CSV table of C-alpha atoms in Angstrom, one decimal:
chain,number,residue,atom,x,y,z
A,1,MET,CA,-162.4,192.4,77.1
A,2,THR,CA,-165.5,191.6,75.9
A,3,PRO,CA,-166.1,187.9,75.4
A,4,ILE,CA,-165.7,186.1,72.1
A,5,ALA,CA,-164.7,183.0,70.6
A,6,LEU,CA,-162.1,182.4,67.9
A,7,ASN,CA,-164.6,182.2,65.2
A,8,GLN,CA,-167.4,184.4,66.5
A,9,LEU,CA,-163.9,186.8,66.1
A,10,ALA,CA,-163.0,186.3,63.0
A,11,GLN,CA,-166.5,186.9,61.3
A,12,LEU,CA,-166.3,190.2,63.1
A,13,LEU,CA,-163.5,191.2,61.3
A,14,ASN,CA,-164.3,189.5,58.6
A,15,GLY,CA,-161.5,187.4,58.1
A,16,LYS,CA,-159.8,184.1,57.7
A,17,LEU,CA,-158.8,181.5,59.9
A,18,ILE,CA,-155.4,179.5,58.6
A,19,ASN,CA,-154.5,176.9,61.2
A,20,THR,CA,-156.7,176.2,62.5
A,21,ASP,CA,-157.0,172.0,63.3
A,22,PRO,CA,-160.6,171.4,64.1
A,23,ASP,CA,-158.8,168.1,66.0
A,24,SER,CA,-156.1,170.6,68.2
A,25,TRP,CA,-158.0,174.1,68.5
A,26,ASP,CA,-161.0,175.0,70.2
A,27,LEU,CA,-162.8,177.8,68.3
A,28,SER,CA,-165.5,178.5,70.3
A,29,GLU,CA,-162.9,179.6,73.3
A,30,SER,CA,-162.9,182.4,74.4
A,31,VAL,CA,-160.8,185.2,73.6
A,32,ASP,CA,-159.5,186.5,76.7
A,33,GLY,CA,-157.9,189.6,75.4
A,34,ILE,CA,-155.8,191.1,72.9
A,35,SER,CA,-152.6,192.0,72.6
A,36,ILE,CA,-149.7,194.2,69.9
A,37,ASP,CA,-146.3,193.8,71.7
A,38,SER,CA,-145.1,190.2,72.2
A,39,ARG,CA,-143.4,190.9,74.8
A,40,THR,CA,-146.3,191.3,77.2
A,41,VAL,CA,-148.5,188.7,75.6
A,42,SER,CA,-150.8,186.8,77.9
A,43,ARG,CA,-152.1,183.3,77.8
A,44,GLY,CA,-155.2,183.2,76.2
A,45,GLU,CA,-154.9,186.4,73.9
A,46,VAL,CA,-154.8,187.1,70.6
A,47,PHE,CA,-151.9,188.7,69.1
A,48,ILE,CA,-152.1,191.6,66.2
A,49,ALA,CA,-149.1,191.9,64.3
A,50,ILE,CA,-148.7,195.6,63.3
A,51,ARG,CA,-146.5,197.6,61.0
A,52,GLY,CA,-145.0,200.0,62.0
A,53,HIS,CA,-142.4,202.3,60.6
A,54,HIS,CA,-139.3,200.5,61.9
A,55,TYR,CA,-141.0,197.0,63.6
A,56,ASP,CA,-143.5,194.5,62.0
A,57,GLY,CA,-145.3,192.2,64.4
A,58,HIS,CA,-145.3,189.9,61.4
A,59,ASN,CA,-142.1,188.9,62.9
A,60,PHE,CA,-142.9,188.0,66.4
A,61,LEU,CA,-145.5,185.7,66.0
A,62,ASP,CA,-143.3,182.4,67.2
A,63,GLU,CA,-142.5,184.4,70.2
A,64,ALA,CA,-146.5,185.4,70.9
A,65,ARG,CA,-147.4,181.8,70.2
A,66,GLN,CA,-144.4,181.2,73.4
A,67,LYS,CA,-145.6,183.3,75.5
A,68,GLY,CA,-148.9,181.6,75.8
A,69,ALA,CA,-151.0,183.5,72.2
A,70,ILE,CA,-153.4,181.6,71.2
A,71,ALA,CA,-153.6,182.9,68.1
A,72,GLY,CA,-152.6,186.2,65.4
A,73,ILE,CA,-154.2,188.4,63.5
A,74,VAL,CA,-152.8,189.1,60.7
A,75,ASP,CA,-152.7,190.9,56.7
A,76,HIS,CA,-150.2,187.4,55.2
A,77,VAL,CA,-149.1,184.4,56.8
A,78,PRO,CA,-145.6,184.2,57.1
A,79,MET,CA,-143.9,180.9,55.9
A,80,GLY,CA,-143.2,178.3,58.5
A,81,CYS,CA,-145.8,180.4,61.0
A,82,ASP,CA,-147.8,177.4,62.6
A,83,LEU,CA,-149.9,179.4,65.1
A,84,PRO,CA,-153.7,179.7,64.9
A,85,CYS,CA,-154.2,183.2,62.9
A,86,ILE,CA,-157.9,184.9,61.6
A,87,LEU,CA,-155.8,186.3,58.2
A,88,VAL,CA,-157.4,190.3,57.2
A,89,GLU,CA,-157.0,192.6,54.7
A,90,ASN,CA,-155.5,195.1,57.4
A,91,THR,CA,-154.2,194.4,61.5
A,92,LYS,CA,-154.8,198.0,62.9
A,93,ARG,CA,-157.4,198.1,61.5
A,94,ALA,CA,-158.7,195.1,62.8
A,95,LEU,CA,-157.4,196.8,66.7
A,96,GLN,CA,-159.8,199.6,65.5
A,97,THR,CA,-162.7,197.2,65.1
A,98,ILE,CA,-162.5,194.4,67.9
A,99,ALA,CA,-162.5,198.4,70.3
A,100,ASN,CA,-165.2,199.6,69.0
A,101,PHE,CA,-166.9,196.6,69.4
A,102,HIS,CA,-165.5,196.6,73.3
A,103,ARG,CA,-167.2,199.6,73.8
A,104,ARG,CA,-170.1,199.0,72.6
A,105,ASN,CA,-170.8,196.4,74.6
A,106,SER,CA,-168.8,198.0,78.0
A,107,GLU,CA,-171.4,200.4,80.3
A,108,GLY,CA,-169.2,202.6,81.1
A,109,LEU,CA,-169.8,206.7,80.2
A,110,VAL,CA,-166.7,207.1,77.5
A,111,VAL,CA,-165.0,211.1,78.0
A,112,GLY,CA,-163.6,212.5,74.8
A,113,ILE,CA,-160.7,214.9,75.3
A,114,THR,CA,-159.0,217.2,72.8
A,115,GLY,CA,-156.9,220.4,72.0
A,116,SER,CA,-153.3,222.1,71.1
A,117,VAL,CA,-152.8,221.6,74.3
A,118,GLY,CA,-153.7,220.1,78.2
A,119,LYS,CA,-155.0,217.0,77.0
A,120,THR,CA,-153.1,215.1,79.4
A,121,THR,CA,-152.6,217.3,82.4
A,122,THR,CA,-156.5,217.9,82.2
A,123,ARG,CA,-157.4,213.7,81.3
A,124,HIS,CA,-154.9,213.1,84.5
A,125,MET,CA,-156.5,216.0,86.8
A,126,LEU,CA,-160.0,214.3,86.0
A,127,PHE,CA,-158.9,210.9,86.3
A,128,GLN,CA,-158.3,212.0,89.9
A,129,MET,CA,-161.0,213.7,90.9
A,130,LEU,CA,-163.8,210.8,89.6
A,131,SER,CA,-161.7,208.1,91.4
A,132,GLY,CA,-162.6,209.8,94.2
A,133,LYS,CA,-166.0,207.8,94.1
A,134,HIS,CA,-166.0,206.0,90.5
A,135,HIS,CA,-164.0,202.9,89.4
A,136,GLY,CA,-163.2,204.2,86.1
A,137,CYS,CA,-159.8,204.3,83.7
A,138,GLU,CA,-157.7,206.9,81.5
A,139,SER,CA,-155.4,206.5,78.2
A,140,PRO,CA,-152.2,205.3,79.4
A,141,LEU,CA,-148.7,208.1,78.3
A,142,ASN,CA,-149.3,209.0,75.6
A,143,TYR,CA,-152.0,206.6,73.6
A,144,ASN,CA,-154.3,209.3,72.0
A,145,ASN,CA,-153.7,208.1,67.9
A,146,GLU,CA,-155.4,205.7,65.4
A,147,ILE,CA,-153.2,202.6,68.0
A,148,GLY,CA,-153.4,204.3,71.5
A,149,VAL,CA,-156.9,205.0,71.5
A,150,PRO,CA,-158.4,201.7,70.5
A,151,LEU,CA,-155.4,199.8,73.1
A,152,SER,CA,-157.4,202.5,76.2
A,153,LEU,CA,-161.0,201.3,75.2
A,154,LEU,CA,-159.8,198.2,75.6
A,155,GLN,CA,-158.4,198.5,79.0
A,156,MET,CA,-162.1,199.3,80.2
A,157,THR,CA,-163.5,196.1,82.8
A,158,PRO,CA,-166.5,195.5,83.4
A,159,GLU,CA,-166.3,197.1,86.8
A,160,HIS,CA,-165.0,200.5,85.1
A,161,GLU,CA,-167.9,203.5,85.2
A,162,PHE,CA,-166.0,205.8,83.2
A,163,ALA,CA,-163.0,205.4,80.9
A,164,LEU,CA,-160.8,208.6,79.7
A,165,ILE,CA,-160.0,208.9,76.2
A,166,GLU,CA,-157.5,211.4,75.8
A,167,MET,CA,-157.5,212.2,70.8
A,168,GLY,CA,-154.7,213.3,69.2
A,169,THR,CA,-153.9,214.4,65.7
A,170,SER,CA,-151.8,215.1,63.3
A,171,ALA,CA,-153.2,214.6,60.1
A,172,PHE,CA,-156.9,215.8,58.6
A,173,GLY,CA,-159.8,213.6,60.2
A,174,GLU,CA,-158.1,212.4,62.7
A,175,ILE,CA,-160.3,213.2,65.3
A,176,GLU,CA,-163.7,212.5,63.5
A,177,PHE,CA,-162.1,208.7,62.3
A,178,LEU,CA,-161.2,208.2,66.9
A,179,THR,CA,-164.8,209.7,67.3
A,180,LYS,CA,-166.0,206.5,65.3
A,181,ILE,CA,-163.8,204.3,67.1
A,182,ALA,CA,-164.7,205.5,70.9
A,183,GLU,CA,-168.3,207.1,70.4
A,184,PRO,CA,-167.9,209.3,73.5
A,185,GLU,CA,-170.9,210.6,75.0
A,186,ILE,CA,-168.9,214.0,76.4
A,187,GLY,CA,-166.0,215.8,74.9
A,188,ILE,CA,-164.1,218.1,76.3
A,189,LEU,CA,-161.8,220.6,74.6
A,190,THR,CA,-158.9,222.2,76.1
A,191,GLU,CA,-157.4,224.6,74.0
A,192,ILE,CA,-157.4,225.4,70.0
A,193,GLY,CA,-153.1,227.1,69.1
A,194,PRO,CA,-150.6,226.8,65.8
A,195,ALA,CA,-149.6,222.9,65.4
A,196,HIS,CA,-149.7,220.2,63.5
A,197,LEU,CA,-149.0,222.9,61.0
A,198,ASP,CA,-147.0,220.4,58.6
A,199,GLY,CA,-150.3,217.9,58.6
A,200,LEU,CA,-153.3,219.9,59.0
A,201,GLY,CA,-152.7,223.1,57.2
A,202,SER,CA,-153.4,225.7,58.3
A,203,MET,CA,-155.2,227.4,61.3
A,204,ASP,CA,-158.4,227.4,59.6
A,205,GLN,CA,-158.1,223.3,59.5
A,206,VAL,CA,-156.5,222.6,63.2
A,207,ILE,CA,-160.1,224.0,64.4
A,208,GLN,CA,-162.1,222.4,62.4
A,209,GLU,CA,-160.2,219.5,63.2
A,210,LYS,CA,-160.3,220.3,67.0
A,211,ARG,CA,-164.2,220.8,67.4
A,212,ALA,CA,-164.6,217.2,65.6
A,213,LEU,CA,-164.4,215.6,68.5
A,214,LEU,CA,-167.5,218.6,69.9
A,215,ASN,CA,-169.5,217.6,67.0
A,216,SER,CA,-169.8,214.0,67.1
A,217,ILE,CA,-171.7,214.3,70.3
A,218,SER,CA,-175.0,213.6,70.8
A,219,ARG,CA,-178.0,215.5,71.5
A,220,GLN,CA,-178.6,213.5,74.7
A,221,GLY,CA,-174.6,214.3,75.8
A,222,HIS,CA,-172.4,217.2,76.8
A,223,VAL,CA,-169.5,219.1,76.0
A,224,PHE,CA,-167.2,221.0,78.1
A,225,LEU,CA,-164.9,224.3,76.8
A,226,PRO,CA,-163.5,227.2,77.9
A,227,TRP,CA,-165.6,230.5,77.3
A,228,HIS,CA,-162.9,232.3,74.5
A,229,LEU,CA,-163.5,229.1,72.3
A,230,TYR,CA,-167.4,229.0,72.3
A,231,GLN,CA,-167.0,232.9,71.6
A,232,MET,CA,-165.1,231.9,67.7
A,233,PRO,CA,-168.9,231.0,65.9
A,234,GLU,CA,-166.3,228.0,63.3
A,235,VAL,CA,-166.0,226.8,66.5
A,236,ARG,CA,-169.6,226.2,68.4
A,237,GLU,CA,-171.9,226.5,64.8
A,238,GLU,CA,-172.3,222.4,64.6
A,239,ILE,CA,-172.4,220.8,68.4
A,240,GLN,CA,-175.9,219.8,69.1
A,241,ALA,CA,-175.1,218.4,72.8
A,242,ASN,CA,-175.7,220.1,76.0
A,243,VAL,CA,-173.3,223.1,76.1
A,244,PHE,CA,-170.8,224.1,79.3
A,245,THR,CA,-168.3,226.6,79.1
A,246,VAL,CA,-165.6,227.6,81.8
A,247,GLY,CA,-163.7,230.4,82.5
A,248,ARG,CA,-163.1,233.7,83.9
A,249,HIS,CA,-165.5,235.6,82.3
A,250,GLU,CA,-169.3,236.0,85.2
A,251,ASN,CA,-171.4,234.6,82.9
A,252,CYS,CA,-169.7,231.3,81.9
A,253,ASP,CA,-171.1,228.0,83.5
A,254,VAL,CA,-168.3,227.6,85.6
A,255,ALA,CA,-166.9,230.4,86.3
A,256,ALA,CA,-163.1,231.4,88.4
A,257,SER,CA,-162.8,234.6,90.4
A,258,ASN,CA,-160.1,235.8,92.5
A,259,VAL,CA,-157.3,233.7,90.7
A,260,ILE,CA,-154.1,233.4,92.6
A,261,HIS,CA,-150.2,231.5,91.8
A,262,LYS,CA,-148.2,231.9,94.7
A,263,ASP,CA,-145.2,229.7,96.4
A,264,GLY,CA,-146.8,226.8,93.4
A,265,LEU,CA,-149.8,226.8,94.5
A,266,LEU,CA,-153.5,227.9,92.7
A,267,ARG,CA,-156.6,228.9,94.2
A,268,PHE,CA,-159.0,230.1,92.9
A,269,GLU,CA,-163.2,230.6,93.4
A,270,VAL,CA,-166.2,228.9,91.7
A,271,ASP,CA,-169.5,229.7,93.8
A,272,GLN,CA,-168.6,230.8,96.4
A,273,PHE,CA,-165.9,227.6,97.2
A,274,VAL,CA,-162.3,228.4,97.3
A,275,TYR,CA,-160.5,225.9,95.8
A,276,GLU,CA,-156.3,225.5,95.3
A,277,PHE,CA,-153.7,223.0,94.3
A,278,SER,CA,-150.6,222.0,93.0
A,279,ALA,CA,-149.4,223.6,90.0
A,280,THR,CA,-146.7,225.0,88.5
A,281,GLY,CA,-149.0,228.3,86.8
A,282,SER,CA,-152.4,230.1,86.6
A,283,HIS,CA,-152.6,228.6,83.1
A,284,TRP,CA,-153.9,225.1,84.3
A,285,LEU,CA,-156.8,227.5,85.6
A,286,ASN,CA,-158.6,225.7,82.8
A,287,SER,CA,-157.8,222.2,83.3
A,288,ALA,CA,-159.2,222.7,86.5
A,289,LEU,CA,-162.5,224.3,85.8
A,290,LEU,CA,-163.3,221.7,82.8
A,291,CYS,CA,-163.0,219.2,85.4
A,292,ILE,CA,-165.2,220.2,88.1
A,293,GLY,CA,-168.0,221.4,86.0
A,294,LEU,CA,-167.8,217.7,84.5
A,295,ALA,CA,-167.5,216.5,88.5
A,296,ARG,CA,-170.1,219.1,89.1
A,297,GLU,CA,-172.3,216.9,86.6
A,298,PHE,CA,-171.2,213.3,88.0
A,299,GLY,CA,-173.0,214.9,91.3
A,300,PHE,CA,-169.3,215.6,93.6
A,301,THR,CA,-169.1,217.9,96.3
A,302,PRO,CA,-167.7,220.9,96.4
A,303,SER,CA,-165.4,219.2,99.1
A,304,GLN,CA,-165.1,215.9,97.3
A,305,ILE,CA,-164.0,217.6,94.2
A,306,GLN,CA,-160.9,219.2,96.0
A,307,HIS,CA,-160.1,216.0,97.4
A,308,GLY,CA,-159.7,214.9,94.1
A,309,LEU,CA,-157.5,218.0,93.2
A,310,ASN,CA,-155.7,217.3,96.6
A,311,ARG,CA,-154.6,213.8,94.8
A,312,PHE,CA,-153.5,216.1,91.5
A,313,GLU,CA,-150.1,215.7,91.1
A,314,SER,CA,-148.0,216.8,87.0
A,315,ILE,CA,-146.8,214.1,85.3
A,316,PRO,CA,-143.8,213.5,84.1
A,317,GLY,CA,-142.6,215.8,81.1
A,318,ARG,CA,-145.7,218.4,81.7
A,319,CYS,CA,-144.3,221.0,83.5
A,320,HIS,CA,-143.6,219.0,85.9
A,321,ARG,CA,-141.2,220.1,89.4
A,322,ILE,CA,-138.4,218.4,90.4
A,323,GLU,CA,-136.8,219.9,93.3
A,324,MET,CA,-132.6,219.3,93.3
A,325,PRO,CA,-130.1,220.3,96.1
A,326,TRP,CA,-129.2,223.5,93.8
A,327,GLY,CA,-132.4,224.4,92.4
A,328,ILE,CA,-135.4,223.4,90.5
A,329,ILE,CA,-135.9,222.1,87.3
A,330,LEU,CA,-139.6,221.9,85.2
A,331,ASP,CA,-139.7,219.1,83.4
A,332,ASP,CA,-141.9,220.2,80.7
A,333,THR,CA,-139.8,217.9,77.5
A,334,TYR,CA,-143.2,215.8,76.6
A,335,ASN,CA,-143.7,218.1,73.4
A,336,ALA,CA,-143.6,221.7,72.1
A,337,SER,CA,-146.0,224.5,70.3
A,338,PRO,CA,-146.6,228.1,70.5
A,339,LEU,CA,-149.1,227.8,73.0
A,340,SER,CA,-147.4,225.2,75.3
A,341,VAL,CA,-143.8,227.4,75.4
A,342,ARG,CA,-145.9,230.7,76.6
A,343,ALA,CA,-147.5,228.5,79.6
A,344,GLY,CA,-144.2,227.2,80.4
A,345,LEU,CA,-142.6,230.6,80.5
A,346,LEU,CA,-144.7,231.8,83.1
A,347,SER,CA,-144.4,228.7,85.0
A,348,LEU,CA,-140.7,229.5,84.8
A,349,ARG,CA,-141.2,233.2,85.7
A,350,ASN,CA,-143.9,232.3,88.6
A,351,VAL,CA,-140.6,229.8,90.7
A,352,PRO,CA,-140.9,232.2,93.9
A,353,SER,CA,-137.9,232.5,96.1
A,354,VAL,CA,-135.0,232.0,93.2
A,355,SER,CA,-132.3,234.2,92.0
A,356,HIS,CA,-131.5,232.8,88.4
A,357,ARG,CA,-133.7,231.3,85.7
A,358,VAL,CA,-133.2,229.6,82.9
A,359,ALA,CA,-134.8,228.5,79.7
A,360,VAL,CA,-133.3,225.8,77.6
A,361,LEU,CA,-136.1,225.4,74.6
A,362,GLY,CA,-135.5,222.9,71.7
A,363,ASP,CA,-137.2,222.7,68.1
A,364,MET,CA,-140.9,223.2,68.1
A,365,LEU,CA,-141.7,220.9,65.0
A,366,GLY,CA,-144.7,220.1,62.8
A,367,LEU,CA,-144.7,224.3,62.2
A,368,ALA,CA,-144.1,223.9,58.8
A,369,GLU,CA,-143.4,227.3,56.6
A,370,LEU,CA,-144.6,229.3,59.7
A,371,SER,CA,-141.8,228.5,61.8
A,372,GLU,CA,-139.8,230.7,61.4
A,373,ILE,CA,-142.0,233.7,62.0
A,374,HIS,CA,-143.3,231.3,65.7
A,375,HIS,CA,-139.8,230.6,66.8
A,376,ARG,CA,-139.2,234.4,66.6
A,377,GLN,CA,-142.0,235.5,68.5
A,378,LEU,CA,-141.4,233.0,71.2
A,379,GLY,CA,-137.8,235.1,71.5
A,380,LYS,CA,-139.0,238.5,71.5
A,381,LEU,CA,-141.4,237.2,74.5
A,382,VAL,CA,-138.3,235.5,76.3
A,383,ALA,CA,-136.6,239.0,76.0
A,384,ARG,CA,-139.5,240.1,78.2
A,385,SER,CA,-140.8,237.0,80.1
A,386,GLY,CA,-138.1,237.3,83.2
A,387,VAL,CA,-136.1,234.6,82.1
A,388,ASP,CA,-132.3,235.9,82.5
A,389,PHE,CA,-130.8,233.4,80.3
A,390,LEU,CA,-131.8,231.7,77.1
A,391,MET,CA,-130.6,228.0,76.2
A,392,THR,CA,-131.6,226.8,72.5
A,393,TYR,CA,-131.2,223.3,70.9
A,394,GLY,CA,-132.1,222.7,66.9
A,395,PRO,CA,-131.7,224.8,63.8
A,396,HIS,CA,-135.8,226.2,64.5
A,397,ALA,CA,-134.8,227.0,67.7
A,398,ARG,CA,-132.0,229.2,66.5
A,399,TYR,CA,-134.4,231.7,66.0
A,400,ILE,CA,-135.9,231.7,69.3
A,401,ALA,CA,-132.6,233.2,69.9
A,402,LEU,CA,-132.4,235.4,67.3
A,403,GLY,CA,-136.1,236.5,67.9
A,404,ALA,CA,-135.2,237.4,72.0
A,405,TYR,CA,-132.0,239.2,71.0
A,406,GLN,CA,-133.8,241.1,69.0
A,407,GLY,CA,-136.3,241.9,71.6
A,408,GLY,CA,-134.0,243.3,73.6
A,409,MET,CA,-131.9,240.8,75.7
A,410,LEU,CA,-128.5,241.0,76.2
A,411,GLY,CA,-126.4,238.3,73.7
A,412,SER,CA,-124.5,237.5,76.5
A,413,ARG,CA,-127.1,235.7,78.1
A,414,ILE,CA,-128.2,233.7,75.0
A,415,ALA,CA,-126.0,230.7,73.5
A,416,SER,CA,-127.1,228.0,70.8
A,417,PHE,CA,-126.5,225.0,70.1
A,418,ASP,CA,-126.6,222.0,67.4
A,419,THR,CA,-126.1,218.6,69.9
A,420,ILE,CA,-127.0,217.9,73.4
A,421,GLU,CA,-123.2,217.4,74.0
A,422,GLU,CA,-122.1,220.8,73.2
A,423,LEU,CA,-125.1,222.3,75.2
A,424,MET,CA,-124.6,220.6,78.8
A,425,PRO,CA,-121.0,222.3,79.9
A,426,ILE,CA,-122.5,225.5,79.9
A,427,LEU,CA,-125.8,224.6,81.1
A,428,LYS,CA,-124.4,223.6,83.7
A,429,LEU,CA,-122.1,226.2,84.7
A,430,TRP,CA,-125.5,228.4,84.1
A,431,THR,CA,-127.2,226.7,87.3
A,432,VAL,CA,-125.6,227.8,90.2
A,433,PRO,CA,-127.6,227.3,93.4
A,434,ARG,CA,-131.2,228.8,93.2
A,435,THR,CA,-131.7,228.7,90.2
A,436,ALA,CA,-134.6,227.7,88.5
A,437,VAL,CA,-134.6,226.0,85.0
A,438,LEU,CA,-136.8,224.8,82.0
A,439,VAL,CA,-136.9,222.5,79.5
A,440,LYS,CA,-138.7,221.9,77.1
A,441,GLY,CA,-139.4,221.0,73.0
A,442,SER,CA,-141.3,219.2,70.6
A,443,HIS,CA,-140.7,215.3,71.7
A,444,ALA,CA,-138.5,214.0,68.6
A,445,MET,CA,-135.6,216.4,70.3
A,446,HIS,CA,-135.3,214.5,73.1
A,447,MET,CA,-135.3,217.1,75.4
A,448,GLU,CA,-135.2,214.7,78.1
A,449,LYS,CA,-132.0,213.2,78.0
A,450,ILE,CA,-131.0,217.3,79.0
A,451,VAL,CA,-133.4,216.8,82.2
A,452,GLN,CA,-131.7,213.2,83.6
A,453,GLN,CA,-127.9,214.6,83.1
A,454,LEU,CA,-129.6,217.9,85.2
A,455,GLN,CA,-130.3,215.8,87.3
A,456,SER,CA,-127.4,213.9,87.6
A,457,GLN,CA,-125.9,217.1,88.8
A,458,VAL,CA,-123.9,217.3,92.4
A,459,SER,CA,-123.6,220.8,93.5
A,460,GLU,CA,-121.2,222.0,96.3
A,461,VAL,CA,-123.7,224.7,97.5
A,462,SER,CA,-127.3,222.9,98.5
A,463,TRP,CA,-130.2,225.0,98.6
A,464,PRO,CA,-132.7,223.8,101.4
A,465,MET,CA,-136.1,223.7,99.6
A,466,LYS,CA,-139.2,224.3,101.1
A,467,ARG,CA,-142.5,222.5,100.3
A,468,ALA,CA,-146.0,224.8,99.3
A,469,ALA,CA,-148.2,223.4,101.8
């Protein structure tokens, strides 16, 4: 974190110092860092007491002090607390202010990444690519909201030349708010599709929300997005920055040709150079092209870009391929939307040399009044996708089963369940040797528990696996 004295930090936050005895505390001492988790506070850090849905950081001020915190940032001082504190109106807003202060005093280039799907994969792929030549950081895990973005920015050190900041949204105005904290110089938009409709209301507002990142980039900056999105007037009309488009269209700034996905490898050509990397499906093409476009602006050669692609591995929960003695698990459990489930089904279809393909699909949450329509449409897609068996989990996902049946899939190959405990015995019967299983659903459905139980499954007949070269 940018060095700042405790009394200066209080001024930055328009806060009031409490429990600071001049004879005991050096208010000019520099703060070593910021933490919102009392379990991981390090000596010399300031602990920010954040209120959550199920916790209140003010209850852990004593633990923070025992771990070495030099002060707390609070919206009230609990009775009996003797830790020096900065009293502010809103501790979450204090975290955001500190993050923006740190960002403005950091030299690293900030890249903002958003989209209805593909944010995390693009962010991590880009990090692997840029790290081949430059020192930087990326948002950890799913740190992409009003708390996660500030914490991601606070990772930046003087040695970092770049920071890749993922930005998510569930309500209108969140992306614009996050851009004011992060102040990115480069923006990447991966895709736009139906997601978080319960908070955003309509596809028009989804578009407005996602384009907010692009609109925040100055004329001196750059934005990268797929060709088909840039053809939408409502996406491009307010962009001021330099635009780079990617896709298969010949007029793209980064245009792919001769695209082939086979045996777990995605191979394609850009400007007469052939790239390839391990991928579960061709839907990862745009993520790769977005990364290639930005890496070229950073001065990377095609060979250096390929080296970064060689280092990329999918993140658990994001269509992560897990090899088992009996077959393959595609762990796509982190979240689900209509677009991402379609991509997951494509990945399942592309798994080579299997005898059965099983889709285990949970509820896609956040679709508001359009939920039944999207689930039914997805079911009809399942029926023509080459899936041999469909298993659904949750009340909304039953409409996937209904849509699949209406689309012509045999009822004997469809099963719906309300609990994971009911689902697992049938799923284990369906995972015979040489089976590929896609597990996907919204984060709140905890589909990762299904993956964990599948991983513990032992088959009497093993399937010798061959990894793509």
